[in-house]
XYZ file of C-alpha atoms in Angstrom:
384
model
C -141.926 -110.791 -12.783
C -141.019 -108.157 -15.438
C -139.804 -104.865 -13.614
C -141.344 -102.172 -16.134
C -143.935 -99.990 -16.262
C -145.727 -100.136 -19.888
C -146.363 -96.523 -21.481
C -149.662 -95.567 -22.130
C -149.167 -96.618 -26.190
C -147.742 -99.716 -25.154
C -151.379 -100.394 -22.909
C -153.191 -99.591 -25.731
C -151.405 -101.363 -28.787
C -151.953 -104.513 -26.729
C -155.326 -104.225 -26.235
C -155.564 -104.320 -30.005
C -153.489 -106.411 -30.776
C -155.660 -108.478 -28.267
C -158.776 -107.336 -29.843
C -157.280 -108.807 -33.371
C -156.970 -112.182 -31.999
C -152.943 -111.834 -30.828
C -151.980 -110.787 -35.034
C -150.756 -107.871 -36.254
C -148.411 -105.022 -37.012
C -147.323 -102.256 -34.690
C -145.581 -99.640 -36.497
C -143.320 -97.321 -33.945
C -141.261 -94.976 -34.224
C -137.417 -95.256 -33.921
C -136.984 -95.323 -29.956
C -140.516 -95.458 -29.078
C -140.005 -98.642 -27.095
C -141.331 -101.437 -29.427
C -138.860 -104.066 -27.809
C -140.582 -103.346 -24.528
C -143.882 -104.024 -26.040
C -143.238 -107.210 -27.536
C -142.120 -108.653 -24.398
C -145.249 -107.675 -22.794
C -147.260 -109.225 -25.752
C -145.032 -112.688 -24.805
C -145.743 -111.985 -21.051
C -149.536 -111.844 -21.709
C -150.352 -114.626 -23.451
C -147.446 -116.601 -22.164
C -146.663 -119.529 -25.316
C -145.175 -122.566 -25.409
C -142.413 -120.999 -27.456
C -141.480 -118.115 -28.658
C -139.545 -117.195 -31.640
C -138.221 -113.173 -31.977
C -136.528 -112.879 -35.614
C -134.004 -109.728 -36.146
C -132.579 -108.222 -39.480
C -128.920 -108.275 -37.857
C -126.396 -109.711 -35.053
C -126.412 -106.887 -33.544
C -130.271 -106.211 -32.879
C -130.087 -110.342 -31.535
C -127.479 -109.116 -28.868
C -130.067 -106.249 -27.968
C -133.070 -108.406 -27.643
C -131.171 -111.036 -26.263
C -130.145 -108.238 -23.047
C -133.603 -106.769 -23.178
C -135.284 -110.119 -22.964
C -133.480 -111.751 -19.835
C -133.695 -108.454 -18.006
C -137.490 -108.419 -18.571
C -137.834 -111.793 -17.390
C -135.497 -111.752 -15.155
C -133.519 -114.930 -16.660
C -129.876 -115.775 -17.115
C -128.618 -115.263 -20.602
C -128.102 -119.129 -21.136
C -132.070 -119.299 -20.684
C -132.631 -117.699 -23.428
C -132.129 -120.124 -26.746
C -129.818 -118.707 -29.748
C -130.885 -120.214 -32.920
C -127.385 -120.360 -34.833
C -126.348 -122.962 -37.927
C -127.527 -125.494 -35.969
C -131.139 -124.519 -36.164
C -131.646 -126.464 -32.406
C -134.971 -124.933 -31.329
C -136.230 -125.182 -27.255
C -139.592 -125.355 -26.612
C -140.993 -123.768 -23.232
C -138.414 -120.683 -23.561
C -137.711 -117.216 -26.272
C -135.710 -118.208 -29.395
C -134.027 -115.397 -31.199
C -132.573 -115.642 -34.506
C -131.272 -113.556 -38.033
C -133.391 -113.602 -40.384
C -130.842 -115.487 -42.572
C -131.371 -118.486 -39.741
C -134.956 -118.011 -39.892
C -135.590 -118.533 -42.895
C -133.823 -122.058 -43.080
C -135.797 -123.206 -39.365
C -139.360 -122.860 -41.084
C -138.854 -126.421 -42.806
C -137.193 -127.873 -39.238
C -140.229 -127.046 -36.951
C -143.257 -127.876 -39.092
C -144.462 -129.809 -36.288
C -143.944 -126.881 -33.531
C -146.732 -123.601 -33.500
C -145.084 -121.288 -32.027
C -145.429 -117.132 -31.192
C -143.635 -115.562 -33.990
C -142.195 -112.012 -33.471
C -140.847 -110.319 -36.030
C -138.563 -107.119 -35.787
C -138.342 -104.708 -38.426
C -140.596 -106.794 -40.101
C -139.955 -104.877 -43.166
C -136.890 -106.588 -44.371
C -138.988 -110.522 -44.038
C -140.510 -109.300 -47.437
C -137.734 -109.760 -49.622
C -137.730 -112.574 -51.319
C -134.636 -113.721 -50.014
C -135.887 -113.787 -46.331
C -139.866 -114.727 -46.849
C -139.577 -118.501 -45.357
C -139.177 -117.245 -42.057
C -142.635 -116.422 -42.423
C -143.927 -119.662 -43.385
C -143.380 -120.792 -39.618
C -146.126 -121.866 -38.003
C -147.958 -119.999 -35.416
C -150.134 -119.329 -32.310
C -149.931 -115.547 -32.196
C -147.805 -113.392 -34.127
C -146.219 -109.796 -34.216
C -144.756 -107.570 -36.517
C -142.476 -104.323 -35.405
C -141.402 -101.676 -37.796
C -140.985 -98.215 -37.763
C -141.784 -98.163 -41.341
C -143.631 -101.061 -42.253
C -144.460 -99.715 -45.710
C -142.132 -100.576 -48.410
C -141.040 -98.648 -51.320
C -140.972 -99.648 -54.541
C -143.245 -103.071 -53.911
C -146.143 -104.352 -52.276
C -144.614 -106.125 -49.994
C -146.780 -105.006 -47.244
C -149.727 -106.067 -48.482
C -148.836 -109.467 -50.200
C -146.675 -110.830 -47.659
C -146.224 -109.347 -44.210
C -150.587 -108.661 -43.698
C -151.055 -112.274 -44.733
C -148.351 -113.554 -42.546
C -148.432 -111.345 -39.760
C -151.867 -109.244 -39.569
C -153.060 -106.039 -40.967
C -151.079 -103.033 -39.290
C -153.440 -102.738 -36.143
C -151.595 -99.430 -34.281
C -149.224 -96.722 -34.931
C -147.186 -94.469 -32.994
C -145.348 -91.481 -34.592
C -143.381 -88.575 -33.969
C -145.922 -86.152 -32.476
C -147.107 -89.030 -30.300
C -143.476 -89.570 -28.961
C -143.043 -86.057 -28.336
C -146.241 -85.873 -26.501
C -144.938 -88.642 -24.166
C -141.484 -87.322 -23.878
C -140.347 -90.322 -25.612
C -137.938 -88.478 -27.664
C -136.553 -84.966 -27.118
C -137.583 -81.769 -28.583
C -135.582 -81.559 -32.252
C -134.916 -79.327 -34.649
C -133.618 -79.859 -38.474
C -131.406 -77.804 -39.970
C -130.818 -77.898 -43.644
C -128.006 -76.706 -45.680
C -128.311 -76.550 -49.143
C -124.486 -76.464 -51.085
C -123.217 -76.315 -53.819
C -121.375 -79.259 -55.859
C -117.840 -78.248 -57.289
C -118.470 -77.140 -60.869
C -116.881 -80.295 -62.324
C -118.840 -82.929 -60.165
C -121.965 -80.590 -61.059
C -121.432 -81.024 -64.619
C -120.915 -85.078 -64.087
C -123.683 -85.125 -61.975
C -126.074 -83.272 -64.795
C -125.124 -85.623 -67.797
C -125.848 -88.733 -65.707
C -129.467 -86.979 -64.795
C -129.569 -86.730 -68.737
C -128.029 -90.366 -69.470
C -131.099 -91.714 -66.388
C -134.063 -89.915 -68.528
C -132.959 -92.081 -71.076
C -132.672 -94.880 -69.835
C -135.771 -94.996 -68.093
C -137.266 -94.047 -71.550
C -135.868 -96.988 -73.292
C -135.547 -99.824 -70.430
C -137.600 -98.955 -67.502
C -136.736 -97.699 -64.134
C -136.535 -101.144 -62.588
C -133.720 -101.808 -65.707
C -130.469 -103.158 -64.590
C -128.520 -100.454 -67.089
C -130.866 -97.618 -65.174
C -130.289 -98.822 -61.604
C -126.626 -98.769 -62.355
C -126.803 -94.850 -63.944
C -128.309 -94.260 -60.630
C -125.697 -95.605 -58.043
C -123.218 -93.870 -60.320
C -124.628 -90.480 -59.891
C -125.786 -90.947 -56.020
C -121.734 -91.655 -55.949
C -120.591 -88.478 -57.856
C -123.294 -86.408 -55.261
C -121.641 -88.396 -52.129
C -118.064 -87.845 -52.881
C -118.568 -84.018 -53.208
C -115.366 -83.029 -51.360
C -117.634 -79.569 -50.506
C -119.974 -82.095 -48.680
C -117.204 -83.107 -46.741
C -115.561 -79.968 -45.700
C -118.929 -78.330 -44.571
C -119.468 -81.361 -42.242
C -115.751 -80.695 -40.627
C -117.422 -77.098 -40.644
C -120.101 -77.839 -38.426
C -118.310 -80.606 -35.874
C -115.815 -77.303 -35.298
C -118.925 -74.818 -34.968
C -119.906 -77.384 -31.996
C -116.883 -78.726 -30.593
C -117.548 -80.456 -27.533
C -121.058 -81.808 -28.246
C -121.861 -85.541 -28.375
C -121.630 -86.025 -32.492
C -123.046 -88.725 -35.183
C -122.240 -87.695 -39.209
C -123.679 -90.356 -41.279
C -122.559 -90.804 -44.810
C -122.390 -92.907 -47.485
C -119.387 -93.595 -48.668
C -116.284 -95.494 -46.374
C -113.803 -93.786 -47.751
C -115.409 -90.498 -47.078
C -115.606 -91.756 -43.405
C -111.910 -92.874 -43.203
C -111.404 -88.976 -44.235
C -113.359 -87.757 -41.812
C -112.122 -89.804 -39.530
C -108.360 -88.531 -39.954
C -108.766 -84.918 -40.151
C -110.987 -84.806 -36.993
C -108.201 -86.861 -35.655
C -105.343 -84.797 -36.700
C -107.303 -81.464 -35.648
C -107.288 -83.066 -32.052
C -110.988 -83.700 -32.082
C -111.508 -87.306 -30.106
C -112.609 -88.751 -32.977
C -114.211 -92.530 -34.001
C -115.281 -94.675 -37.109
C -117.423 -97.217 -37.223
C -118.506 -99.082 -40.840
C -119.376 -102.690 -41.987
C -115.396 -103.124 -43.119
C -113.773 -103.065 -39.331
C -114.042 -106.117 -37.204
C -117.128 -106.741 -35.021
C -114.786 -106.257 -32.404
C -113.288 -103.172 -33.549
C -117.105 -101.915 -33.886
C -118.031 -102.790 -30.564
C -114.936 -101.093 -28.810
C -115.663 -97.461 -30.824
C -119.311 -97.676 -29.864
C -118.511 -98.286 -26.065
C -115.589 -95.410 -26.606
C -118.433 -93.154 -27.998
C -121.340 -94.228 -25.696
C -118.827 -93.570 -22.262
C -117.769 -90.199 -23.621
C -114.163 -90.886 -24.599
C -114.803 -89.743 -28.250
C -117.314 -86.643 -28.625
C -117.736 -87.836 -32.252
C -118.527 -90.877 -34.012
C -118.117 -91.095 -38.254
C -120.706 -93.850 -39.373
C -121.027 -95.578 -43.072
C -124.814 -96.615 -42.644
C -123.783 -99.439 -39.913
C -125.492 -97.715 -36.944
C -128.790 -97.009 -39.469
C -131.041 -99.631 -37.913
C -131.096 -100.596 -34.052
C -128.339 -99.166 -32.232
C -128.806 -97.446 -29.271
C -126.641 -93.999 -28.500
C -129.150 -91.828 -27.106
C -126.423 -89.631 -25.443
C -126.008 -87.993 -29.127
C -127.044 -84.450 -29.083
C -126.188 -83.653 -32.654
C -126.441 -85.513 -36.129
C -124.929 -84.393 -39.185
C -126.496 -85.913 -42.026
C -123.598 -85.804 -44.091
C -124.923 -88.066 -47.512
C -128.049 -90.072 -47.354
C -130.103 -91.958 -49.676
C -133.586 -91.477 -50.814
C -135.197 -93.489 -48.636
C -137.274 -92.351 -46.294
C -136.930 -95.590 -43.960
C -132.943 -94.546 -43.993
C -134.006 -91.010 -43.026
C -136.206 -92.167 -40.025
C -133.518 -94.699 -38.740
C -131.247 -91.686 -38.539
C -133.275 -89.055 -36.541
C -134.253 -92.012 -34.641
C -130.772 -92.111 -33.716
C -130.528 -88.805 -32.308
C -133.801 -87.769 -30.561
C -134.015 -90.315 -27.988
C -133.909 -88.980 -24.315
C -130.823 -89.574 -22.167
C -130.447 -88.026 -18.811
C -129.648 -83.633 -19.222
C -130.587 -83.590 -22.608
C -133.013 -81.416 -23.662
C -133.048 -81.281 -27.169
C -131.044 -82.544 -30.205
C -130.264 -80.918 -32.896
C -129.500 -82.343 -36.935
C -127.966 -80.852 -39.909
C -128.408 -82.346 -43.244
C -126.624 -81.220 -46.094
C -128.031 -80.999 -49.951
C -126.961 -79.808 -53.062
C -129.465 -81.344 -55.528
C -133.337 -80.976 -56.412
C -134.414 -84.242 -55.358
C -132.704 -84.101 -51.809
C -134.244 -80.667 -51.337
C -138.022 -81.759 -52.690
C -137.730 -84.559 -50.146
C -136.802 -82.410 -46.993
C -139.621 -80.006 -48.274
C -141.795 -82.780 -48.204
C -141.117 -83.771 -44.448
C -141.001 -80.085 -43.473
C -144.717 -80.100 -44.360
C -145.213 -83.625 -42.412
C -143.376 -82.511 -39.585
C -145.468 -78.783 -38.772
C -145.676 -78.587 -35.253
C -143.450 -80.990 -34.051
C -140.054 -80.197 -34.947
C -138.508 -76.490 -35.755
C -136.959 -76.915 -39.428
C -134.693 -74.620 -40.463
C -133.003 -73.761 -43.806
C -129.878 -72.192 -45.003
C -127.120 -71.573 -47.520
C -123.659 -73.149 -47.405
């Protein structure tokens, strides 16, 4: 019998997604307990099969955990859908989207309940087979299912999955004491007057670009990974984040950035200031990953340097503060990372996150979630 206790969202997101014939997607926020849900949507209806498709390895390990404890099955009960595309009836299947997208053409023949996590990312091209699976119920989880720059949402996931039936944001969580009290504090810098002056005649060299090509334009997308680079590698950027790890020594730490390099720097002169210091980025082993994430989660490093590898789907809710060292524009990037930090863990109270800016775009965009966020998180600004 599943051991948990549904939240109250959870109750009512299933009734829904009852009342819209077992289709649909849920969009949660980071943390809100959307793994949790899905299992009780599987419990409910109880199909011949069920298969639970992730963006990455390490959300299948996740699911893979959540969904024996749940059910209260052995590991080996569970199937794994790996190269070999074998698929068990009568049990959950988890696979990568990669996989997924190859198993569509193998199990015609088989409907099956088709969950699909982060359901953003199955709109690519790239990964859209895994929707053409055929079904008895489906489910798609996102904390963001909207997605920029196409219409992704509405041409593939709706049709595939069902129209977005519930949603549970911040304010909600906060409500519930889902996630912790939080407040943002922004820091606006300046670049050094070289990287400034780069930084300006890209801006110009963008305009146009855009002008003469497009936006979508190979030469444009390439003026603007150039210039997001000359605003990342701001070594100002870097010292004010070594600023604020020393201004709260002690306290359980993520910086996110963008840049490995700018990690691996990081990295050694926390190190070499005696901080207790980690790294963790897609160019270490998965081994090496998984050791600094247990150091970090046991408390035998206060601080952990990250190059977008714990965006989406890792779990460290014993973080109490988040420097948001370099980010993109996207907002889905943004939300991973709070998500990161406001979860509850037992003592905490609140959590706190500093993101640093030096630019007008990065500053119109906190401005713009300042406004979103009025009355549920404390946003503060300041100068570097």
């Amino acid at each position: 019998m599943p051991k948990l206790t549904p939240r109250g969202w959870q109750v009512a997101a299933l009734a829904e997604w009852e009342r819209a014939n077992h289709r649909g997607i849920v969009s949660v926020v980071t943390g809100g307990g959307k793994t949790i849900f899905a299992l009780s949507c599987v419990d409910r209806i109880r199909p011949i099969a069920t298969l639970i498709v992730v963006p990455t390895a390490a959300l299948l390990e996740q699911w893979w955990e959540e969904a024996a404890n749940y059910f209260d099955l052995g590991l080996d009960e569970i199937n794994i859908v790996t190269g070999s595309l074998r698929f068990r009836l009568g049990t959950i299947n988890i696979a990568v989207l990669n996989t997924a997208a190859k198993l569509a053409a193998k199990i015609e023949q088989h409907k099956c309940f088709l969950i699909v996590d982060e359901c953003h990312k199955a709109a690519s091209e790239h990964f859209r087979a895994a929707l053409q699976i055929q079904t008895t119920a489906s489910l798609g989880l996102s904390a963001t299912p909207e997605r920029p720059y196409d219409e992704g949402l509405k041409d593939v996931l709706i049709p595939a999955l069902g129209p977005v039936i519930f949603s549970y944001d911040y304010g909600d969580a906060l409500r519930d004491g889902v996630i912790v009290p939080f407040e943002l504090r922004n820091i606006v810098f300046d670049l050094e007057e070289d990287r400034q002056a780069e930084y300006d005649k890209l801006s110009k060299a963008i305009a146009r670009s855009i002008s003469q090509h497009g936006t979508e334009a190979e030469e444009t997308i390439a003026l603007f990974l150039k210039r997001a680079r000359v605003l990342n590698l701001s070594l100002n950027r870097i010292r004010l984040a070594l600023k604020l790890v020393a201004a709260n020594r002690g306290k359980r730490t993520l910086i996110f950035h963008e840049d490995i390099e700018a990690c691996n720097l990081i990295h050694a002169v926390l190190s070499e200031n005696g901080v207790r210091a980690g790294v963790y980025h897609s160019k270490m082993t998965l081994r090496d990953r998984a050791v600094m994430l247990r150091q970090y989660r046991k408390g035998e490093i206060d601080v952990l340097v990250t190059c977008r590898a714990l965006d989406e789907g890792f779990n460290v809710p014993e973080t109490e503060l988040g420097i948001i060292a370099a980010s993109t524009a996207t907002r889905r990037q943004r939300i991973q990372r709070l998500g990161r930090v406001v979860r509850p863990a037992q003592g905490k109270t609140g959590a706190l996150i500093y993101t640093l800016v030096a630019t007008g775009p990065e500053i119109q965009r906190l401005k713009e979630e300042e406004a979103q966020l009025e009355n549920i998180a404390t946003v503060g600004w300041s100068r570097a």
